[in-house]
PDB file of C-alpha atoms in Angstrom:
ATOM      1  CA  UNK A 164      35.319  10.349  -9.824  1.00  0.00           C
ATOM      2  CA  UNK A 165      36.044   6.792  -9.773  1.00  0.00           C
ATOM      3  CA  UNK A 166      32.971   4.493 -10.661  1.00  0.00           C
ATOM      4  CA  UNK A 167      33.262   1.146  -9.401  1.00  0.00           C
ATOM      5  CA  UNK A 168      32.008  -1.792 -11.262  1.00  0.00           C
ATOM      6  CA  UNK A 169      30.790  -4.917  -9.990  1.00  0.00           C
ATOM      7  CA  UNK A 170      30.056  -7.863 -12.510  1.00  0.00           C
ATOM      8  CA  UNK A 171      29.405 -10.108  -9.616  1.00  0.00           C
ATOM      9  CA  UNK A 172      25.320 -10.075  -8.826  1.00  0.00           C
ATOM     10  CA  UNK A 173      26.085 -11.049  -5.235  1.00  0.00           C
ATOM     11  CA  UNK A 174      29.358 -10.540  -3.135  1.00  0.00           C
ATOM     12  CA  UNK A 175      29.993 -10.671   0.934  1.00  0.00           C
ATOM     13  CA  UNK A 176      33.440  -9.882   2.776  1.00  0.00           C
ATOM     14  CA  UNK A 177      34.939  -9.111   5.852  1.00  0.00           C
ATOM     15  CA  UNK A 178      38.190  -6.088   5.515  1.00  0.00           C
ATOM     16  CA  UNK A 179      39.902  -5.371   8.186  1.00  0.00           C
ATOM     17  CA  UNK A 180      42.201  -2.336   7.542  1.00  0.00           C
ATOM     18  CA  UNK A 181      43.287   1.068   9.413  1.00  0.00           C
ATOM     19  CA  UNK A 182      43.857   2.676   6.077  1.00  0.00           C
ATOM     20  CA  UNK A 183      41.553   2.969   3.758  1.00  0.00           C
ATOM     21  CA  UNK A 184      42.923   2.436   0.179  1.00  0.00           C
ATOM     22  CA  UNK A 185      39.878   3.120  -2.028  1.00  0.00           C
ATOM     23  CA  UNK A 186      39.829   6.460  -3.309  1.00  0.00           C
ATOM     24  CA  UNK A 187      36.098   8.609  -3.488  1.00  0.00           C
ATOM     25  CA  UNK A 188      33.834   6.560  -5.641  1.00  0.00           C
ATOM     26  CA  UNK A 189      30.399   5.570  -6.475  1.00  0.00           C
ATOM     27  CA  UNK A 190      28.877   2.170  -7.921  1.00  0.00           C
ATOM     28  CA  UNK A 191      27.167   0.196 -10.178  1.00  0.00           C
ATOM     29  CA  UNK A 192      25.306  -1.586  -7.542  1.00  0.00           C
ATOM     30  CA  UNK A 193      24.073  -1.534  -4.133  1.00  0.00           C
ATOM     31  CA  UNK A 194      26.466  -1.942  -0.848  1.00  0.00           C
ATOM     32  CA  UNK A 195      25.231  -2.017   2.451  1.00  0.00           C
ATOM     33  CA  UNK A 196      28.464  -1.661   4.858  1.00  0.00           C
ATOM     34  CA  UNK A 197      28.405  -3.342   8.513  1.00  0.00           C
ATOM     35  CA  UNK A 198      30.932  -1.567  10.660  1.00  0.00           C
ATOM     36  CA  UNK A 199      32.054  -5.146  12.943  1.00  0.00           C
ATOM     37  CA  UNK A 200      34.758  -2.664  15.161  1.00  0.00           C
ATOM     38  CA  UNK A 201      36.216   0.490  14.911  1.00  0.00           C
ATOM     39  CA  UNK A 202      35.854   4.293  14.709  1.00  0.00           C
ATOM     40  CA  UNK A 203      36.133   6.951  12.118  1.00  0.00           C
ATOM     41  CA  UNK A 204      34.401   8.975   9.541  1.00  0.00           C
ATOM     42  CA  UNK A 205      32.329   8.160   6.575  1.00  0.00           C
ATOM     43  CA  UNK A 206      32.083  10.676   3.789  1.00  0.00           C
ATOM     44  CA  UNK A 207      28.592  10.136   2.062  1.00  0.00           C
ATOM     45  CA  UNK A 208      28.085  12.818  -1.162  1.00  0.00           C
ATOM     46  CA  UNK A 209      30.041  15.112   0.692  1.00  0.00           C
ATOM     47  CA  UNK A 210      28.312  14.743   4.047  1.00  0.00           C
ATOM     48  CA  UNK A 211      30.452  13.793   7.103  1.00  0.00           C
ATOM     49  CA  UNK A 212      29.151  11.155   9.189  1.00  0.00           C
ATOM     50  CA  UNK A 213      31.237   9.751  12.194  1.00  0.00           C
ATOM     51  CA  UNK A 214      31.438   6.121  12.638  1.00  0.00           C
ATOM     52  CA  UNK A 215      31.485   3.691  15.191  1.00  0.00           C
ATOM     53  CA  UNK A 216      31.036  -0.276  15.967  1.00  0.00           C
ATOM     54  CA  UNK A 217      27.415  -1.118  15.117  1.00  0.00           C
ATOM     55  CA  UNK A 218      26.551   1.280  12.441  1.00  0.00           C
ATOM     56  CA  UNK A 219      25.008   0.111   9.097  1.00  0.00           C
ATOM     57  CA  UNK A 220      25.313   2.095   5.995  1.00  0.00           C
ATOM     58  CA  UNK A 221      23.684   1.841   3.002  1.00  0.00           C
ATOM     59  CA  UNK A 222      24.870   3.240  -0.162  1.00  0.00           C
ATOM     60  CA  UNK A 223      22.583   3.371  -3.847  1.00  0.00           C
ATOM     61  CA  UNK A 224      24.095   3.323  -7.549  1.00  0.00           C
ATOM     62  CA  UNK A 225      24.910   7.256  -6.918  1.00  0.00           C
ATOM     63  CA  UNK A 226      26.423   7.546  -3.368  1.00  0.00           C
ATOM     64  CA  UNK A 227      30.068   8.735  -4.012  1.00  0.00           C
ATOM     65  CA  UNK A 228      31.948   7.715  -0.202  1.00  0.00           C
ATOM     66  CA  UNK A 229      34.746   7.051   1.714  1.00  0.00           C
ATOM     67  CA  UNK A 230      36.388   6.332   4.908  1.00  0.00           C
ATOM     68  CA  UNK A 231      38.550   8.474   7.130  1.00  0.00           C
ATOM     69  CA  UNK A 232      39.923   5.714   9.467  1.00  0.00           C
ATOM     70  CA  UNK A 233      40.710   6.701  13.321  1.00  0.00           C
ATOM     71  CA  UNK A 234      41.186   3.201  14.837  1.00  0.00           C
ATOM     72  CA  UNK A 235      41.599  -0.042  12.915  1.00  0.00           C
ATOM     73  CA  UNK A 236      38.295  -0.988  11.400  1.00  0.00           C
ATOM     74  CA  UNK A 237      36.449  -4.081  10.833  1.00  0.00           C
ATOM     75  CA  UNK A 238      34.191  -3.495   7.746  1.00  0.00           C
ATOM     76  CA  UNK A 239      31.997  -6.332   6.304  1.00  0.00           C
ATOM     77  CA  UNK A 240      30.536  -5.192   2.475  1.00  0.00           C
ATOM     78  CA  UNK A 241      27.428  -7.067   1.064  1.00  0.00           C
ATOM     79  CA  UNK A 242      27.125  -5.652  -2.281  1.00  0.00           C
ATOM     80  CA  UNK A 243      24.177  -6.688  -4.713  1.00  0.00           C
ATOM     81  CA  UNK A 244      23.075  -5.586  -8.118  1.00  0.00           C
ATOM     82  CA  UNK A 245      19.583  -4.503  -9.246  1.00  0.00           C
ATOM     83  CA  UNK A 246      19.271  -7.490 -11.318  1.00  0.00           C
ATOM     84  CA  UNK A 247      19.968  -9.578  -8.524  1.00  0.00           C
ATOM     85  CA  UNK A 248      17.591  -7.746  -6.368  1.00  0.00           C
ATOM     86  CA  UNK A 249      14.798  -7.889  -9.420  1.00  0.00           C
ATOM     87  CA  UNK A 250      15.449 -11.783  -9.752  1.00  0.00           C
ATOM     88  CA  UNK A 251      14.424 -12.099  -6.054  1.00  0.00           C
ATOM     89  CA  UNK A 252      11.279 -10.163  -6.623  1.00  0.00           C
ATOM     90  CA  UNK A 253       8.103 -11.587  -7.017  1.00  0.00           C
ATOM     91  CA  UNK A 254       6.160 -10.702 -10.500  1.00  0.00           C
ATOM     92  CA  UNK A 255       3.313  -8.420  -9.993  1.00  0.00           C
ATOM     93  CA  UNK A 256       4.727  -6.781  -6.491  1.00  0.00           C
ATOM     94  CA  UNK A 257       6.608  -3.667  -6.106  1.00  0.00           C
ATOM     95  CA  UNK A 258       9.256  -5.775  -4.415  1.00  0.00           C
ATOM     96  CA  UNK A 259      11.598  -2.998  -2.571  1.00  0.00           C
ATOM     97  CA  UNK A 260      10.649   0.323  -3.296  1.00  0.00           C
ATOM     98  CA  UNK A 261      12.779   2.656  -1.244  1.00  0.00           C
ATOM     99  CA  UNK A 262      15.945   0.308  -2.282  1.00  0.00           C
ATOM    100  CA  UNK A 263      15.303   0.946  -5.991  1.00  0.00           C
ATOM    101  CA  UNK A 264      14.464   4.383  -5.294  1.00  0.00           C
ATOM    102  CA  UNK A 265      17.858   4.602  -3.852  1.00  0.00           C
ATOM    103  CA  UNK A 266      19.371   3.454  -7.283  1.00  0.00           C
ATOM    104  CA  UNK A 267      17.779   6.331  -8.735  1.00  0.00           C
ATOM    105  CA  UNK A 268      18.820   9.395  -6.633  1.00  0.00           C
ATOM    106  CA  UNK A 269      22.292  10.686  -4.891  1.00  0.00           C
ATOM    107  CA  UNK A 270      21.186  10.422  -1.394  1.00  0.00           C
ATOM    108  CA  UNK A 271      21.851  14.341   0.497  1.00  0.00           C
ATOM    109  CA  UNK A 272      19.984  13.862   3.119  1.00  0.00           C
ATOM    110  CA  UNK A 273      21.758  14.450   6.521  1.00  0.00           C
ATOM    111  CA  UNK A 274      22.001  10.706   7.462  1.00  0.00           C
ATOM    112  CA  UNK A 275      24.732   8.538   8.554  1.00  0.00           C
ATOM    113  CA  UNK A 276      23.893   4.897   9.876  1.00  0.00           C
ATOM    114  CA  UNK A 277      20.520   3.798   8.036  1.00  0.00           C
ATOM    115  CA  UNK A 278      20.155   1.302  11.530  1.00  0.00           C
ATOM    116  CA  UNK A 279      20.655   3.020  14.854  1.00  0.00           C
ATOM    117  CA  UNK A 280      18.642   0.213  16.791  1.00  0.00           C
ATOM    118  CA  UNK A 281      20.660  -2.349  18.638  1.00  0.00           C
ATOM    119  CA  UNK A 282      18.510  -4.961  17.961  1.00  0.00           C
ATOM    120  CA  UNK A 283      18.051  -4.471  14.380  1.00  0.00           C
ATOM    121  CA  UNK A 284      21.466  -3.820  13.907  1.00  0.00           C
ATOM    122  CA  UNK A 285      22.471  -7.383  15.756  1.00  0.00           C
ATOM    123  CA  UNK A 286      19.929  -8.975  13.650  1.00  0.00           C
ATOM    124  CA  UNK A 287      21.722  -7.830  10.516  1.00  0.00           C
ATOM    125  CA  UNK A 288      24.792  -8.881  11.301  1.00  0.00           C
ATOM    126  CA  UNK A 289      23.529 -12.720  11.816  1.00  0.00           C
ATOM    127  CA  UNK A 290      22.180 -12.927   8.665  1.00  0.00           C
ATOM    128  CA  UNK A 291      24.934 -11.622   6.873  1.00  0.00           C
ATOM    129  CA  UNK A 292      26.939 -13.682   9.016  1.00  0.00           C
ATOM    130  CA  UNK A 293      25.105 -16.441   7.383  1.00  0.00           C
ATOM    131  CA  UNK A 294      26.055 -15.843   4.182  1.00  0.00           C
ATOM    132  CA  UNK A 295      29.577 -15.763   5.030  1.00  0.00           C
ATOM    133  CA  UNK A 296      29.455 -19.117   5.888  1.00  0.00           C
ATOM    134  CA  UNK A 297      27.758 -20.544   3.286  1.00  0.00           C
ATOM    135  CA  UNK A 298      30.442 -18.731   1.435  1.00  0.00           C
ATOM    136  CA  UNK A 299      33.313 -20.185   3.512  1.00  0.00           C
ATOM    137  CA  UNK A 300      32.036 -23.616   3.263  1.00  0.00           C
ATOM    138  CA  UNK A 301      32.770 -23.140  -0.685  1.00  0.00           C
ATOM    139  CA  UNK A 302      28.514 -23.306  -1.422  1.00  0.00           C
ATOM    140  CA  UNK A 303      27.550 -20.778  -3.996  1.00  0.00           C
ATOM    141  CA  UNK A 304      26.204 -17.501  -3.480  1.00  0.00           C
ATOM    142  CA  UNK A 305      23.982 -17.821  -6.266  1.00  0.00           C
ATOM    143  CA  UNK A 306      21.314 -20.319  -6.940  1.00  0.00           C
ATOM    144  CA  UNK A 307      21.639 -21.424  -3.407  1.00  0.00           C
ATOM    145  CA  UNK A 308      17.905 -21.314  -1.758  1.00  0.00           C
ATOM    146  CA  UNK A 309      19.265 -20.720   1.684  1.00  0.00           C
ATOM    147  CA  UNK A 310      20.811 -17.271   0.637  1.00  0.00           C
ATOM    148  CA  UNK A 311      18.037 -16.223  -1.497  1.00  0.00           C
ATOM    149  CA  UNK A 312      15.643 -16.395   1.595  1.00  0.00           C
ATOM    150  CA  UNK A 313      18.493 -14.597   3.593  1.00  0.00           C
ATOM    151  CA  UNK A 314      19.027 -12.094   0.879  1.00  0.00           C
ATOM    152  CA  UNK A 315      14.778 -11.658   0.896  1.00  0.00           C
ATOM    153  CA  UNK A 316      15.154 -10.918   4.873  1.00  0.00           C
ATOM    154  CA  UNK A 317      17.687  -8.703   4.398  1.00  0.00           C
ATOM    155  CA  UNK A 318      16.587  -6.739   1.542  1.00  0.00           C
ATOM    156  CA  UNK A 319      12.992  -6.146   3.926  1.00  0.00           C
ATOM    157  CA  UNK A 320      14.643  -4.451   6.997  1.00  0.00           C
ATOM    158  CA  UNK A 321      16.808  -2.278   4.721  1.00  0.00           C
ATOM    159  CA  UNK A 322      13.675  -0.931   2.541  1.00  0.00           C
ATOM    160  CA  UNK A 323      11.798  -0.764   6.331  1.00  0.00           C
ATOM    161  CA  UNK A 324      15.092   0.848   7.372  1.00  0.00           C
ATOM    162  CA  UNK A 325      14.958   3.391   4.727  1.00  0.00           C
ATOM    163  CA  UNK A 326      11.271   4.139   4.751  1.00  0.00           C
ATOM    164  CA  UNK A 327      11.580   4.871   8.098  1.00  0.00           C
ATOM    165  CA  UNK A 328      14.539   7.036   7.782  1.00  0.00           C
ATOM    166  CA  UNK A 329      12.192   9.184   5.226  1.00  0.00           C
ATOM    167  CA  UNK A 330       9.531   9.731   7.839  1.00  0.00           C
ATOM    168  CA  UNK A 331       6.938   7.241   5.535  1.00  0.00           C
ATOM    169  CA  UNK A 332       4.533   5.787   6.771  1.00  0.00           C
ATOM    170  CA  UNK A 333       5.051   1.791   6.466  1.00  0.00           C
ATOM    171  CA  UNK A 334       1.746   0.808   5.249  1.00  0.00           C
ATOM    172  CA  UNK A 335       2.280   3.157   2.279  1.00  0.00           C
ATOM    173  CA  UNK A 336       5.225   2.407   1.504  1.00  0.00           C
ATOM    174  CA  UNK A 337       5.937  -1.607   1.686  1.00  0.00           C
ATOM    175  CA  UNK A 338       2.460  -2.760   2.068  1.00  0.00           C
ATOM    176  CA  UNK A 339       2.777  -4.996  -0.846  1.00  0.00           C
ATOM    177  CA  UNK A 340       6.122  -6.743   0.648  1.00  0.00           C
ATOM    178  CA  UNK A 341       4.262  -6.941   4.355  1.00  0.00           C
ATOM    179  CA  UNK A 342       1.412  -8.739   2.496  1.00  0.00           C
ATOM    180  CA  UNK A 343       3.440 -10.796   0.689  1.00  0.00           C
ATOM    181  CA  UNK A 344       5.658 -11.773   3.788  1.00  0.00           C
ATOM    182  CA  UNK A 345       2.352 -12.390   5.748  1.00  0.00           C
ATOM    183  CA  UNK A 346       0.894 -14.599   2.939  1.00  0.00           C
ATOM    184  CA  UNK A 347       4.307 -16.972   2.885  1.00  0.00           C
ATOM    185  CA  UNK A 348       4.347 -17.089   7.175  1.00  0.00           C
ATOM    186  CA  UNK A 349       0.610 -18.189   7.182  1.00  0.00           C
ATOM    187  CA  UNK A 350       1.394 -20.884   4.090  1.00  0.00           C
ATOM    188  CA  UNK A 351       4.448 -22.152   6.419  1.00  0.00           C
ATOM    189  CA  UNK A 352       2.553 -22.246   9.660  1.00  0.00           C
ATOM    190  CA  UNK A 353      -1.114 -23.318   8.401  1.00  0.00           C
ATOM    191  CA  UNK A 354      -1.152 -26.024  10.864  1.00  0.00           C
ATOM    192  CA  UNK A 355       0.391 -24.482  13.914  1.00  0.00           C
ATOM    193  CA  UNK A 356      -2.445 -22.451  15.380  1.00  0.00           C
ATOM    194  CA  UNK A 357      -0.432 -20.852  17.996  1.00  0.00           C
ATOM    195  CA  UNK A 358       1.907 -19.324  15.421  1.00  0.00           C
ATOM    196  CA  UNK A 359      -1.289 -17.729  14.192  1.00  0.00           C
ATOM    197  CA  UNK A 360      -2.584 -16.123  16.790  1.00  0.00           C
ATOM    198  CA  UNK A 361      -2.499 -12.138  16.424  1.00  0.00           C
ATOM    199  CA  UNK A 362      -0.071 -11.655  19.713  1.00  0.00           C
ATOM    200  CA  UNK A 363       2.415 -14.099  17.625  1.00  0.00           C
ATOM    201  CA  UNK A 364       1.801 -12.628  14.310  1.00  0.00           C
ATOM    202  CA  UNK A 365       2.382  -8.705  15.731  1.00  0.00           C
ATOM    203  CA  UNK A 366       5.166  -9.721  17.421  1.00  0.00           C
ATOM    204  CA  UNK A 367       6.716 -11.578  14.414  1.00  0.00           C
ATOM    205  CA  UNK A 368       6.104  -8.399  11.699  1.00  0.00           C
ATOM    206  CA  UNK A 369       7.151  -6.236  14.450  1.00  0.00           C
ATOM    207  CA  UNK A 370       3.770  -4.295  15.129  1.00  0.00           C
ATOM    208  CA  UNK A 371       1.211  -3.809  16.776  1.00  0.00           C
ATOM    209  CA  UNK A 372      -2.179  -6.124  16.571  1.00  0.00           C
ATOM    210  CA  UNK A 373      -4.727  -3.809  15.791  1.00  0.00           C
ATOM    211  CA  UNK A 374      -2.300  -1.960  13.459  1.00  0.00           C
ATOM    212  CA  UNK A 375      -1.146  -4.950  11.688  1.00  0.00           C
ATOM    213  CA  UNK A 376      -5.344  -5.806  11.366  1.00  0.00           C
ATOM    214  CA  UNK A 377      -5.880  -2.559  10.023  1.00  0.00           C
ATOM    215  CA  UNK A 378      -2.702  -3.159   7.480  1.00  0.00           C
ATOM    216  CA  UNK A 379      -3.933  -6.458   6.802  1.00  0.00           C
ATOM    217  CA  UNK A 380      -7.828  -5.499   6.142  1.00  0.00           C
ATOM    218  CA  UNK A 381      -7.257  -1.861   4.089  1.00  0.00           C
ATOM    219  CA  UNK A 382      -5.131  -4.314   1.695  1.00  0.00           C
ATOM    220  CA  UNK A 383      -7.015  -7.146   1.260  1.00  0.00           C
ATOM    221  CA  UNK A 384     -10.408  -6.554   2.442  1.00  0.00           C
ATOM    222  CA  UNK A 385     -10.973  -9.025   4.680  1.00  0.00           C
ATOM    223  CA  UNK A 386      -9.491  -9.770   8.497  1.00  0.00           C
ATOM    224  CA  UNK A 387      -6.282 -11.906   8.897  1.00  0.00           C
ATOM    225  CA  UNK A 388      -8.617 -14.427  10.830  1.00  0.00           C
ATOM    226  CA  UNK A 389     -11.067 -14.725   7.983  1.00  0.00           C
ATOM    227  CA  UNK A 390      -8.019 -15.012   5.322  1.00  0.00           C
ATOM    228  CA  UNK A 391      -6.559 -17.856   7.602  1.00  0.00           C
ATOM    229  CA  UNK A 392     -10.234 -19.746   7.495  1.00  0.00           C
ATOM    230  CA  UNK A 393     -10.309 -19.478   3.901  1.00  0.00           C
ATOM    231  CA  UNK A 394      -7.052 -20.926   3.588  1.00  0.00           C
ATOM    232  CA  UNK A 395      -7.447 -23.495   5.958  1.00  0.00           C
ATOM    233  CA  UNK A 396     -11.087 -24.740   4.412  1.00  0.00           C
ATOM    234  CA  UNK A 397      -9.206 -24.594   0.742  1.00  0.00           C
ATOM    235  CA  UNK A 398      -6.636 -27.153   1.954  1.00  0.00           C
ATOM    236  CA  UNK A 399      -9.895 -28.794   4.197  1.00  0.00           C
ATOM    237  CA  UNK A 400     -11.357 -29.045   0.879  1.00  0.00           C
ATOM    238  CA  UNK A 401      -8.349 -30.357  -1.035  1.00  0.00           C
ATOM    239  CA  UNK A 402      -8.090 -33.176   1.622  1.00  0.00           C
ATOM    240  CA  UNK A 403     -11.634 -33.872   1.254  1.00  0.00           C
ATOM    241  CA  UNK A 404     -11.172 -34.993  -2.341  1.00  0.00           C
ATOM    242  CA  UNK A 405      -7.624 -36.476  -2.628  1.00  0.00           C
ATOM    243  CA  UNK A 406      -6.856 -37.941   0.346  1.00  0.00           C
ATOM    244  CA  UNK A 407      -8.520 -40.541   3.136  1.00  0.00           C
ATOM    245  CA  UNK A 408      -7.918 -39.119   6.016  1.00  0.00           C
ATOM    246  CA  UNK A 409     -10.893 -38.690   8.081  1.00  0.00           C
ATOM    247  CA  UNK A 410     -12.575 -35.528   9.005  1.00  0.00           C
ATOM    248  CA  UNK A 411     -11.632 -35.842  12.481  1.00  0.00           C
ATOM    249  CA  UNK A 412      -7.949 -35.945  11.475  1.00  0.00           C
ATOM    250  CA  UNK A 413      -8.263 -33.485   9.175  1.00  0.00           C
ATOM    251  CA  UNK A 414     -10.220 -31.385  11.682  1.00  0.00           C
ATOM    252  CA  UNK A 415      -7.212 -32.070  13.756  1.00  0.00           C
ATOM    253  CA  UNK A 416      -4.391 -31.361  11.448  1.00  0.00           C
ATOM    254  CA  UNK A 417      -5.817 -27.802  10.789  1.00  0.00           C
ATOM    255  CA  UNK A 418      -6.704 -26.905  14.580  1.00  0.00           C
ATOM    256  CA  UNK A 419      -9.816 -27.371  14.449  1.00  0.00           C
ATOM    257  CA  UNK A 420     -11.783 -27.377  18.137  1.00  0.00           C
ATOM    258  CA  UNK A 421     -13.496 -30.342  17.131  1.00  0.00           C
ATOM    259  CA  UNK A 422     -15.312 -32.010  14.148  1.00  0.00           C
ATOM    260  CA  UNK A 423     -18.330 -29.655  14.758  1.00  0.00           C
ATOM    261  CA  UNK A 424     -16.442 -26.350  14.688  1.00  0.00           C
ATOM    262  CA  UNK A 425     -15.129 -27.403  11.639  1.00  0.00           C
ATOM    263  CA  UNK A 426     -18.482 -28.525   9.955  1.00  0.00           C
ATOM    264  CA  UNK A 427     -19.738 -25.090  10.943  1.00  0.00           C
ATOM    265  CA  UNK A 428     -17.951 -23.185   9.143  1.00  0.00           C
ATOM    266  CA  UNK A 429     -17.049 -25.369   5.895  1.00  0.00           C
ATOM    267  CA  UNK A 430     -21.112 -24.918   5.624  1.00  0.00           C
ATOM    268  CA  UNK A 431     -20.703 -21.591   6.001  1.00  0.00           C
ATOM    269  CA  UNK A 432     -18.389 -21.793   3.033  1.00  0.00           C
ATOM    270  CA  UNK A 433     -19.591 -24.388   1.023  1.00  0.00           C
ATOM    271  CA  UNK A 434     -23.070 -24.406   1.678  1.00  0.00           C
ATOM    272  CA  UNK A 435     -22.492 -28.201   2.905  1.00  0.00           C
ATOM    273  CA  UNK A 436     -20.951 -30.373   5.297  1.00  0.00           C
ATOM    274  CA  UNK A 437     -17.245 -32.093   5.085  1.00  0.00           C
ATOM    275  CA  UNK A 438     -19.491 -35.103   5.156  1.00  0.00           C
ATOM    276  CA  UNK A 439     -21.479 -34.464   2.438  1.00  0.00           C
ATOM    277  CA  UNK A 440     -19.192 -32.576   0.556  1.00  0.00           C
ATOM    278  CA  UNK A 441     -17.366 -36.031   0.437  1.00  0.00           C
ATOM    279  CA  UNK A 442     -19.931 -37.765  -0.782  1.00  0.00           C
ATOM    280  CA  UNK A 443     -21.073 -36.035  -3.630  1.00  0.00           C
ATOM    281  CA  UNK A 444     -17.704 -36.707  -4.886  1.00  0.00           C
ATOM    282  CA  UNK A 445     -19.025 -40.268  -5.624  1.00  0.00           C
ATOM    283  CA  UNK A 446     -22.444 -39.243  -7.486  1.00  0.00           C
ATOM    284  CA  UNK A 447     -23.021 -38.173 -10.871  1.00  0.00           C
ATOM    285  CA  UNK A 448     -20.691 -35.102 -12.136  1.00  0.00           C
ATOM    286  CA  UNK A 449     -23.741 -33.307 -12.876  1.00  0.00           C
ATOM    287  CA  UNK A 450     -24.597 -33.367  -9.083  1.00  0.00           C
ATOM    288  CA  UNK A 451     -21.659 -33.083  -7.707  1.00  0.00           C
ATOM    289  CA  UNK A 452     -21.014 -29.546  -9.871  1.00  0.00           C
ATOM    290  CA  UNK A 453     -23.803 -28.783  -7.938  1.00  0.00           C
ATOM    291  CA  UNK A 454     -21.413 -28.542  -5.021  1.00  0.00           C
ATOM    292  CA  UNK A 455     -18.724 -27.273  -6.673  1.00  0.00           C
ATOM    293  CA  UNK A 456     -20.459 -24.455  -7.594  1.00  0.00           C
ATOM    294  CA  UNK A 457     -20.846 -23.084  -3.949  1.00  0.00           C
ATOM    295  CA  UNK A 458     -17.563 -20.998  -4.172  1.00  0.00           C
ATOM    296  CA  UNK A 459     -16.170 -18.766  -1.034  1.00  0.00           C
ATOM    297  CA  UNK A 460     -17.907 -15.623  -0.220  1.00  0.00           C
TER     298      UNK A 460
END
């Protein structure tokens, strides 16, 4: 069998063919194949899977395919290599687990199309479609920060794709990517309280509220309302110190009700008030550690 090598850590391209001239094969990396238009058959380790306009295949380091072509076909190939994919990880997470696990084992399973979901499958195809026109405009593929946050999108719905299509259960499976992904919306939206609200939040993870609080909590202990306080009084805190804004815009910046809501709970946090947490930033060091000292709980 032919093994096809790709140096490349990153390539995207549209075919458009009603033969197809690749003999059976399997990879050094990872390929996930947008069907654009067409119909035909897909032969996945020996498993025949017909085809059609919409369907998204994925294939792992050990997938031996091809196509059987029954009307001219519009195929658009994003193939990726595990370094690439490591590189975009970050250190300490499990980053995609059902993608490497894919690079480990010949797929037999009876499935075709990893994304039978119109939505999903349109949502795909945009972001890839992104990356094609980065690539048209002659921008690099790699060490470009626009496709490395594509590539990050795109690398979540295929491992949610493909723990689904193993019958896991999410929260198992990828809770250290939805934690992650949570922790980077909140740190982009900090001072937008209505893209914090739960009904957002659900709705922009793609569950439901009191699962996604349950997610949230069994991971990190604590509700996603008291994780956004925190965060909020750290900053609170860090604008306290270093800059001169005053605690009414500060209280405002954060989304705050009003100056009082926000003294309420920085005391409940720092044992003091914004007030006179800023002012024992002017008295001796050995008082103000005092202060210091009254760390979250």
């Amino acid at each position: 069998m032919k093994r096809n090598m790709q140096h490349e850590l990153l390539t995207v391209q549209v075919v458009e063919t009603n033969q197809w001239s690749y003999p059976v094969h399997n990879h050094n990396h990872f390929e996930l194949i947008l069907i654009r238009t067409g119909s035909g058959q897909h032969i996945i380790n020996g498993n025949r899977f017909a085809y059609q306009a919409g369907d998204i295949f994925f294939l792992g380091h050990l997938d031996s395919h091809y196509f059987l072509i029954d009307k001219m076909t519009c195929f658009c190939c994003l193939s990726f290599t595990e370094l690439y994919m490591t590189g975009l990880t970050t250190p300490g997470t499990d980053g995609w687990l059902q993608i490497k696990e894919r690079a480990l084992t010949t797929s037999r399973q009876l499935v075709g199309s990893i994304v039978t979901d119109r939505i999903e499958q349109q949502n795909l195809n945009a972001l890839v479609d992104i990356l094609l026109t980065e690539q048209k405009n002659h921008r690099p593929l790699i060490s470009n920060q626009i496709v490395e946050a594509l590539m990050k999108t795109i690398l979540s719905l295929i491992d949610r794709q493909l723990a689904q299509q193993q019958g896991l259960n999410s929260s198992t499976v990828s809770a250290a990517s939805l934690m992650q992904r949570i922790g980077v919306y909140i740190c982009q939206h900090i001072t937008m309280p209505d893209h914090l609200r739960m009904e957002k939040m659900a709705d922009v993870f793609n569950y439901s509220q009191s699962h996604l609080s349950a997610l949230f909590k069994q991971q990190a202990g604590e509700s996603i309302n008291q994780y956004i306080i925190r965060y909020k009084l750290q900053l609170v805190e860090t604008r306290l110190r270093l800059s001169s804004m005053t605690i009414s815009q500060i209280a405002d910046e954060f989304g705050f009700t009003d100056i009082c809501h926000l003294n309420k709970l920085f005391k409940r946090y720092y044992q003091t008030t914004p007030t006179e947490y800023r002012r024992s930033l002017f008295v001796p060091a050995r008082v103000r550690n005092a202060y210091l000292q009254s760390s979250f709980r």
